Amino acid sequence: SPDGARLYIQGLRSDFVKRDGSWRELVTPLGLRILESASMTELGRIDETVDELSLSPEGKLLAYVTFRVEDRGQEWSKRSDYRLHLLDAKTLKTVATTDLDGASRLVTFAPDSRIAYVASMGGAPPPRVLAVSTSTGKRLGEVLGSAHFIELIPLWRPLGP
């Protein structure tokens, strides 16, 4: 958090095991954990496969992307059902959600936190940047990229001296 009071930790573990003569991926979601920084006490947990997360400039909203993992018994697990979640960072209550077209790797906010921007890498090419209302989860627009990858750079500066 901007004041250093909370830590937001997310991840997943991807292992490859050999079964029946071939390698396959096993994904273990580690979820999203919210900790008090000083004591490392867990304040909350979201048990979903969380891929990306970002805190709004003033620290009031937490945006994170979830997806579903299916073990197909093949080399790579299938990832689907990508969704952007906007959470009140203090109460840990959901403010809004929106479905995404596919893998979405980067999330950032407008300086006033009224819009979240998501780089969507999935769906039909090319990749795109989506603008999403943080109060309703409604898509406000999108810009198509011209390459295989888009990078978002935050439009705000951290709080402080």
Coordinates of N, CA and C in Angstrom, one line a residue:
S1 N 0.8 -1.2 0.0 CA 0.0 0.0 0.0 C 0.9 1.2 0.0
P2 N 0.4 2.4 -0.5 CA 1.2 3.6 -0.5 C 1.8 4.0 0.8
D3 N 1.1 3.7 1.9 CA 1.6 4.1 3.2 C 2.5 3.0 3.9
G4 N 2.6 1.9 3.2 CA 3.5 0.8 3.6 C 2.8 -0.1 4.7
A5 N 1.5 0.1 5.0 CA 0.8 -0.7 6.0 C 0.4 -2.1 5.6
R6 N 0.2 -2.3 4.3 CA -0.2 -3.6 3.8 C 0.7 -4.1 2.6
L7 N 0.7 -5.4 2.6 CA 1.4 -6.1 1.5 C 0.3 -6.9 0.7
Y8 N 0.4 -7.0 -0.6 CA -0.5 -7.8 -1.4 C 0.4 -8.8 -2.2
I9 N 0.2 -10.1 -1.9 CA 1.0 -11.1 -2.4 C 0.2 -12.0 -3.3
Q10 N 0.6 -12.3 -4.5 CA -0.1 -13.3 -5.3 C 0.8 -14.1 -6.1
G11 N 0.3 -15.2 -6.6 CA 1.2 -16.1 -7.4 C 0.6 -17.4 -7.8
L12 N 1.3 -18.2 -8.5 CA 0.9 -19.5 -8.8 C 2.1 -20.3 -9.1
R13 N 2.0 -21.6 -8.8 CA 3.2 -22.5 -9.0 C 2.9 -23.4 -10.2
S14 N 3.8 -23.5 -11.2 CA 3.7 -24.3 -12.3 C 4.7 -25.3 -12.4
D15 N 4.3 -26.6 -12.2 CA 5.3 -27.7 -12.2 C 5.0 -28.6 -13.4
F16 N 6.1 -29.2 -13.9 CA 6.0 -30.1 -15.0 C 6.4 -31.5 -14.5
V17 N 5.5 -32.4 -14.7 CA 5.7 -33.8 -14.3 C 5.6 -34.7 -15.5
K18 N 6.3 -35.8 -15.4 CA 6.3 -36.8 -16.5 C 5.3 -37.9 -16.1
R19 N 4.3 -38.1 -17.0 CA 3.3 -39.1 -16.8 C 3.1 -39.8 -18.1
D20 N 3.0 -41.1 -18.0 CA 2.8 -41.9 -19.2 C 3.7 -41.5 -20.4
G21 N 5.0 -41.2 -20.0 CA 6.0 -41.0 -21.0 C 6.0 -39.6 -21.6
S22 N 5.1 -38.7 -21.1 CA 5.2 -37.3 -21.6 C 5.0 -36.3 -20.4
W23 N 5.5 -35.1 -20.7 CA 5.5 -34.1 -19.7 C 4.2 -33.3 -19.8
R24 N 3.7 -32.9 -18.6 CA 2.5 -32.1 -18.5 C 2.6 -31.1 -17.4
E25 N 1.9 -30.0 -17.5 CA 1.9 -28.9 -16.6 C 0.9 -29.2 -15.5
L26 N 1.3 -29.0 -14.2 CA 0.3 -28.9 -13.1 C 0.4 -27.6 -12.5
V27 N -0.7 -26.9 -12.4 CA -0.7 -25.5 -11.9 C -1.4 -25.5 -10.5
T28 N -0.7 -24.9 -9.6 CA -1.2 -24.7 -8.2 C -1.4 -23.3 -7.9
P29 N -2.7 -22.8 -7.9 CA -2.9 -21.4 -7.5 C -2.5 -21.1 -6.1
L30 N -1.8 -20.0 -5.9 CA -1.5 -19.6 -4.5 C -2.4 -18.5 -4.0
G31 N -3.3 -18.0 -4.8 CA -4.3 -17.0 -4.4 C -3.7 -15.6 -4.2
L32 N -4.5 -14.8 -3.6 CA -4.1 -13.4 -3.2 C -4.2 -13.3 -1.7
R33 N -3.1 -12.9 -1.1 CA -3.0 -12.7 0.3 C -2.8 -11.2 0.7
I34 N -3.5 -10.7 1.6 CA -3.3 -9.3 2.1 C -2.8 -9.4 3.5
L35 N -1.6 -8.8 3.7 CA -0.9 -8.9 5.0 C -0.7 -7.5 5.6
E36 N -0.7 -7.4 6.9 CA -0.3 -6.2 7.6 C 1.2 -6.3 7.6
S37 N 1.8 -5.2 7.1 CA 3.3 -5.2 6.9 C 4.1 -5.4 8.2
A38 N 3.7 -4.7 9.2 CA 4.5 -4.7 10.5 C 4.5 -6.0 11.1
S39 N 3.4 -6.7 11.2 CA 3.3 -8.0 12.0 C 3.3 -9.2 11.0
M40 N 3.1 -9.0 9.7 CA 2.9 -10.0 8.8 C 1.7 -10.9 9.0
T41 N 0.7 -10.3 9.7 CA -0.6 -10.9 10.0 C -1.4 -10.9 8.7
E42 N -2.1 -12.0 8.4 CA -2.9 -12.1 7.3 C -4.3 -11.4 7.6
L43 N -4.6 -10.4 6.8 CA -5.9 -9.7 6.9 C -7.0 -10.2 6.0
G44 N -6.6 -10.9 4.9 CA -7.6 -11.4 4.0 C -6.9 -12.3 3.0
R45 N -7.7 -13.1 2.4 CA -7.2 -14.1 1.4 C -8.3 -14.3 0.3
I46 N -7.9 -14.3 -0.9 CA -8.8 -14.6 -2.0 C -8.3 -15.9 -2.7
D47 N -9.0 -16.9 -2.6 CA -8.5 -18.2 -3.1 C -9.0 -18.4 -4.6
E48 N -8.3 -17.7 -5.5 CA -8.5 -17.8 -6.9 C -7.2 -17.8 -7.6
T49 N -7.1 -18.1 -8.8 CA -5.9 -18.0 -9.6 C -5.7 -16.6 -10.0
V50 N -4.9 -15.9 -9.3 CA -4.6 -14.4 -9.5 C -3.4 -14.3 -10.4
D51 N -3.5 -13.5 -11.5 CA -2.4 -13.4 -12.4 C -1.7 -12.1 -12.3
E52 N -2.4 -11.0 -12.2 CA -1.8 -9.7 -12.2 C -2.6 -8.9 -11.1
L53 N -1.9 -7.9 -10.5 CA -2.5 -7.1 -9.6 C -1.9 -5.7 -9.6
S54 N -2.7 -4.7 -9.2 CA -2.2 -3.3 -9.2 C -3.0 -2.5 -8.2
L55 N -2.3 -1.6 -7.5 CA -3.0 -0.8 -6.5 C -3.2 0.6 -7.1
S56 N -4.4 1.2 -6.9 CA -4.6 2.5 -7.5 C -3.7 3.6 -6.8
P57 N -3.5 4.7 -7.5 CA -2.5 5.7 -7.0 C -2.7 6.1 -5.5
E58 N -3.9 6.3 -5.1 CA -4.2 6.7 -3.7 C -4.3 5.5 -2.8
G59 N -4.3 4.3 -3.3 CA -4.3 3.1 -2.5 C -5.7 2.6 -2.1
K60 N -6.8 3.1 -2.7 CA -8.1 2.8 -2.3 C -8.7 1.6 -3.1
L61 N -8.2 1.3 -4.3 CA -8.6 0.2 -5.1 C -7.5 -0.8 -5.4
L62 N -7.8 -2.0 -5.4 CA -6.9 -3.1 -5.8 C -7.5 -3.7 -7.0
A63 N -6.8 -3.7 -8.2 CA -7.3 -4.4 -9.4 C -6.5 -5.7 -9.5
Y64 N -7.2 -6.8 -9.8 CA -6.5 -8.0 -10.1 C -7.2 -8.9 -11.1
V65 N -6.5 -9.7 -11.8 CA -7.0 -10.5 -12.9 C -7.0 -12.0 -12.4
T66 N -8.1 -12.6 -12.6 CA -8.2 -14.1 -12.3 C -8.5 -14.9 -13.6
F67 N -8.2 -16.2 -13.5 CA -8.5 -17.0 -14.6 C -8.7 -18.5 -14.1
R68 N -9.2 -19.3 -14.9 CA -9.5 -20.7 -14.5 C -8.4 -21.6 -15.2
V69 N -7.9 -22.6 -14.5 CA -7.0 -23.5 -15.1 C -7.6 -24.9 -15.2
E70 N -7.5 -25.5 -16.3 CA -8.0 -26.9 -16.5 C -6.8 -27.8 -16.9
D71 N -6.7 -28.9 -16.2 CA -5.6 -29.9 -16.5 C -6.2 -30.7 -17.7
R72 N -5.6 -30.6 -18.8 CA -6.1 -31.3 -20.0 C -5.4 -32.6 -20.2
G73 N -4.5 -32.9 -19.3 CA -3.7 -34.2 -19.5 C -2.7 -34.1 -20.6
Q74 N -2.4 -32.9 -21.1 CA -1.5 -32.6 -22.1 C -0.3 -31.7 -21.6
E75 N 0.5 -31.3 -22.5 CA 1.7 -30.6 -22.1 C 1.4 -29.3 -21.3
W76 N 0.5 -28.5 -21.8 CA 0.1 -27.2 -21.1 C -1.3 -27.3 -20.6
S77 N -1.5 -26.8 -19.4 CA -2.9 -26.6 -18.9 C -3.6 -25.5 -19.6
K78 N -4.9 -25.7 -19.8 CA -5.7 -24.7 -20.5 C -6.1 -23.6 -19.5
R79 N -5.9 -22.3 -19.9 CA -6.3 -21.1 -19.1 C -7.5 -20.5 -19.8
S80 N -8.5 -20.1 -19.0 CA -9.7 -19.5 -19.6 C -10.4 -18.7 -18.6
D81 N -11.5 -18.1 -19.0 CA -12.4 -17.3 -18.1 C -11.6 -16.2 -17.4
Y82 N -10.9 -15.4 -18.1 CA -10.2 -14.2 -17.5 C -11.2 -13.2 -17.1
R83 N -10.9 -12.6 -15.9 CA -11.8 -11.6 -15.4 C -11.0 -10.5 -14.6
L84 N -11.4 -9.3 -14.8 CA -10.8 -8.2 -14.0 C -11.7 -8.0 -12.8
H85 N -11.1 -7.9 -11.6 CA -11.8 -7.6 -10.3 C -11.3 -6.3 -9.8
L86 N -12.2 -5.5 -9.3 CA -11.8 -4.2 -8.6 C -12.3 -4.4 -7.2
L87 N -11.4 -4.2 -6.2 CA -11.7 -4.5 -4.8 C -11.4 -3.2 -4.0
D88 N -12.3 -2.9 -3.0 CA -12.0 -1.9 -2.1 C -10.8 -2.4 -1.2
A89 N -9.7 -1.7 -1.3 CA -8.5 -2.1 -0.6 C -8.6 -2.1 0.9
K90 N -9.5 -1.3 1.5 CA -9.7 -1.3 2.9 C -10.6 -2.4 3.4
T91 N -11.8 -2.5 2.8 CA -12.8 -3.4 3.3 C -12.6 -4.8 2.6
L92 N -11.9 -4.9 1.5 CA -11.7 -6.1 0.8 C -13.0 -6.6 0.1
K93 N -13.9 -5.7 -0.1 CA -15.1 -6.0 -0.8 C -15.0 -5.7 -2.3
T94 N -15.7 -6.5 -3.1 CA -15.7 -6.3 -4.5 C -16.5 -5.1 -4.9
V95 N -15.9 -4.2 -5.7 CA -16.5 -3.0 -6.2 C -17.1 -3.3 -7.6
A96 N -16.4 -3.9 -8.4 CA -16.9 -4.2 -9.8 C -16.0 -5.4 -10.4
T97 N -16.6 -6.0 -11.4 CA -15.9 -7.0 -12.2 C -16.2 -6.9 -13.6
T98 N -15.4 -7.4 -14.5 CA -15.7 -7.4 -15.9 C -14.9 -8.6 -16.6
D99 N -15.6 -9.3 -17.5 CA -15.0 -10.4 -18.2 C -14.0 -9.8 -19.2
L100 N -12.9 -10.5 -19.4 CA -11.9 -10.1 -20.4 C -11.8 -11.1 -21.5
D101 N -11.3 -10.7 -22.6 CA -11.2 -11.5 -23.9 C -10.3 -12.6 -23.8
G102 N -9.3 -12.6 -22.9 CA -8.3 -13.6 -22.8 C -7.2 -13.1 -21.8
A103 N -6.1 -13.7 -21.9 CA -4.9 -13.4 -21.0 C -4.7 -11.9 -21.0
S104 N -4.6 -11.4 -19.8 CA -4.4 -10.0 -19.6 C -3.3 -9.8 -18.6
R105 N -2.3 -9.1 -19.0 CA -1.0 -9.2 -18.3 C -0.8 -7.9 -17.4
L106 N -1.3 -6.8 -17.8 CA -0.9 -5.6 -17.1 C -2.1 -4.8 -16.7
V107 N -2.1 -4.2 -15.6 CA -3.2 -3.3 -15.1 C -2.6 -2.1 -14.5
T108 N -3.2 -0.9 -14.9 CA -2.8 0.3 -14.2 C -4.0 1.2 -14.2
F109 N -3.9 2.4 -13.5 CA -5.0 3.3 -13.3 C -4.8 4.6 -13.9
A110 N -5.9 5.4 -14.2 CA -5.8 6.8 -14.5 C -5.4 7.5 -13.1
P111 N -4.8 8.7 -13.2 CA -4.4 9.4 -12.0 C -5.5 9.6 -11.0
D112 N -6.8 9.7 -11.4 CA -7.9 9.9 -10.5 C -8.6 8.6 -10.1
S113 N -8.0 7.5 -10.6 CA -8.5 6.1 -10.3 C -9.9 5.8 -10.8
R114 N -10.5 6.6 -11.6 CA -11.8 6.3 -12.1 C -11.8 5.4 -13.3
I115 N -10.7 5.1 -13.9 CA -10.5 4.2 -15.0 C -9.3 3.3 -14.7
A116 N -9.6 2.0 -14.9 CA -8.5 1.0 -14.9 C -8.2 0.7 -16.4
Y117 N -6.9 0.5 -16.7 CA -6.5 0.1 -18.0 C -5.9 -1.3 -17.9
V118 N -6.3 -2.2 -18.9 CA -5.8 -3.5 -18.9 C -5.3 -3.9 -20.3
A119 N -4.0 -4.4 -20.3 CA -3.5 -4.9 -21.6 C -4.0 -6.3 -21.8
S120 N -4.8 -6.5 -22.8 CA -5.4 -7.9 -23.0 C -4.6 -8.5 -24.2
M121 N -4.0 -9.7 -23.9 CA -3.1 -10.4 -24.9 C -3.9 -11.5 -25.5
G122 N -5.1 -11.8 -25.0 CA -5.8 -13.0 -25.6 C -6.8 -12.6 -26.6
G123 N -7.6 -13.5 -26.9 CA -8.6 -13.3 -28.0 C -8.0 -13.2 -29.3
A124 N -8.7 -12.6 -30.3 CA -8.2 -12.5 -31.6 C -7.1 -11.4 -31.6
P125 N -6.0 -11.6 -32.3 CA -5.0 -10.6 -32.4 C -5.5 -9.4 -33.1
P126 N -5.0 -8.2 -33.0 CA -3.9 -7.9 -32.2 C -4.2 -7.7 -30.7
P127 N -3.2 -7.6 -29.8 CA -3.5 -7.3 -28.4 C -4.2 -5.9 -28.3
R128 N -4.8 -5.6 -27.2 CA -5.5 -4.3 -27.0 C -5.4 -3.8 -25.6
V129 N -5.6 -2.5 -25.4 CA -5.7 -1.9 -24.1 C -7.1 -1.6 -23.9
L130 N -7.7 -2.1 -22.8 CA -9.1 -1.8 -22.5 C -9.1 -0.7 -21.4
A131 N -10.1 0.2 -21.5 CA -10.4 1.1 -20.4 C -11.7 0.7 -19.8
V132 N -11.6 0.5 -18.4 CA -12.7 0.0 -17.7 C -13.1 1.0 -16.5
S133 N -14.4 1.2 -16.4 CA -14.8 2.1 -15.2 C -14.6 1.3 -13.9
T134 N -13.9 2.0 -13.0 CA -13.7 1.3 -11.7 C -14.9 1.3 -10.8
S135 N -15.9 2.1 -11.1 CA -17.1 2.0 -10.3 C -18.2 1.0 -10.7
T136 N -18.2 0.7 -12.1 CA -19.2 -0.2 -12.6 C -18.6 -1.4 -13.3
G137 N -17.3 -1.4 -13.6 CA -16.7 -2.5 -14.3 C -17.1 -2.5 -15.8
K138 N -17.8 -1.5 -16.3 CA -18.2 -1.4 -17.7 C -17.0 -1.0 -18.5
R139 N -16.8 -1.6 -19.7 CA -15.8 -1.2 -20.7 C -16.1 0.1 -21.3
L140 N -15.2 1.0 -21.2 CA -15.4 2.4 -21.8 C -14.8 2.6 -23.2
G141 N -13.9 1.7 -23.5 CA -13.3 1.7 -24.9 C -12.1 0.8 -24.9
E142 N -11.5 0.8 -26.1 CA -10.3 0.0 -26.3 C -9.4 0.6 -27.4
V143 N -8.2 0.3 -27.4 CA -7.2 0.7 -28.4 C -6.5 -0.6 -28.9
L144 N -6.5 -0.8 -30.2 CA -5.8 -2.0 -30.7 C -4.3 -1.8 -30.8
G145 N -3.5 -2.8 -30.5 CA -2.0 -2.7 -30.6 C -1.7 -3.1 -32.0
S146 N -0.4 -3.0 -32.4 CA 0.0 -3.4 -33.7 C 1.1 -4.5 -33.7
A147 N 1.4 -5.0 -32.5 CA 2.4 -6.0 -32.3 C 1.9 -7.1 -31.5
H148 N 2.8 -8.0 -31.0 CA 2.3 -9.2 -30.2 C 2.3 -8.8 -28.8
F149 N 2.7 -7.7 -28.3 CA 2.8 -7.4 -26.9 C 2.6 -5.9 -26.7
I150 N 1.9 -5.5 -25.6 CA 1.6 -4.2 -25.3 C 2.2 -4.0 -23.9
E151 N 2.8 -2.8 -23.6 CA 3.2 -2.5 -22.3 C 2.6 -1.3 -21.8
L152 N 2.1 -1.3 -20.5 CA 1.4 -0.2 -19.9 C 2.4 0.5 -18.9
I153 N 2.4 1.8 -18.9 CA 3.2 2.5 -18.0 C 2.3 3.3 -17.1
P154 N 2.4 3.3 -15.8 CA 1.4 4.0 -14.9 C 1.5 5.5 -15.3
L155 N 0.3 6.2 -15.2 CA 0.2 7.6 -15.6 C 0.3 8.5 -14.4
W156 N 0.7 7.9 -13.2 CA 0.8 8.7 -12.0 C 2.1 8.5 -11.3
R157 N 2.4 9.3 -10.4 CA 3.6 9.2 -9.6 C 3.2 8.7 -8.2
P158 N 4.1 8.0 -7.5 CA 3.8 7.5 -6.1 C 3.6 8.8 -5.2
L159 N 2.8 8.6 -4.2 CA 2.5 9.6 -3.2 C 3.8 9.8 -2.4
G160 N 4.0 10.9 -1.8 CA 5.1 11.1 -0.9 C 5.9 12.3 -1.2
P161 N 7.0 12.6 -0.4 CA 7.8 13.8 -0.7 C 8.6 13.7 -1.9

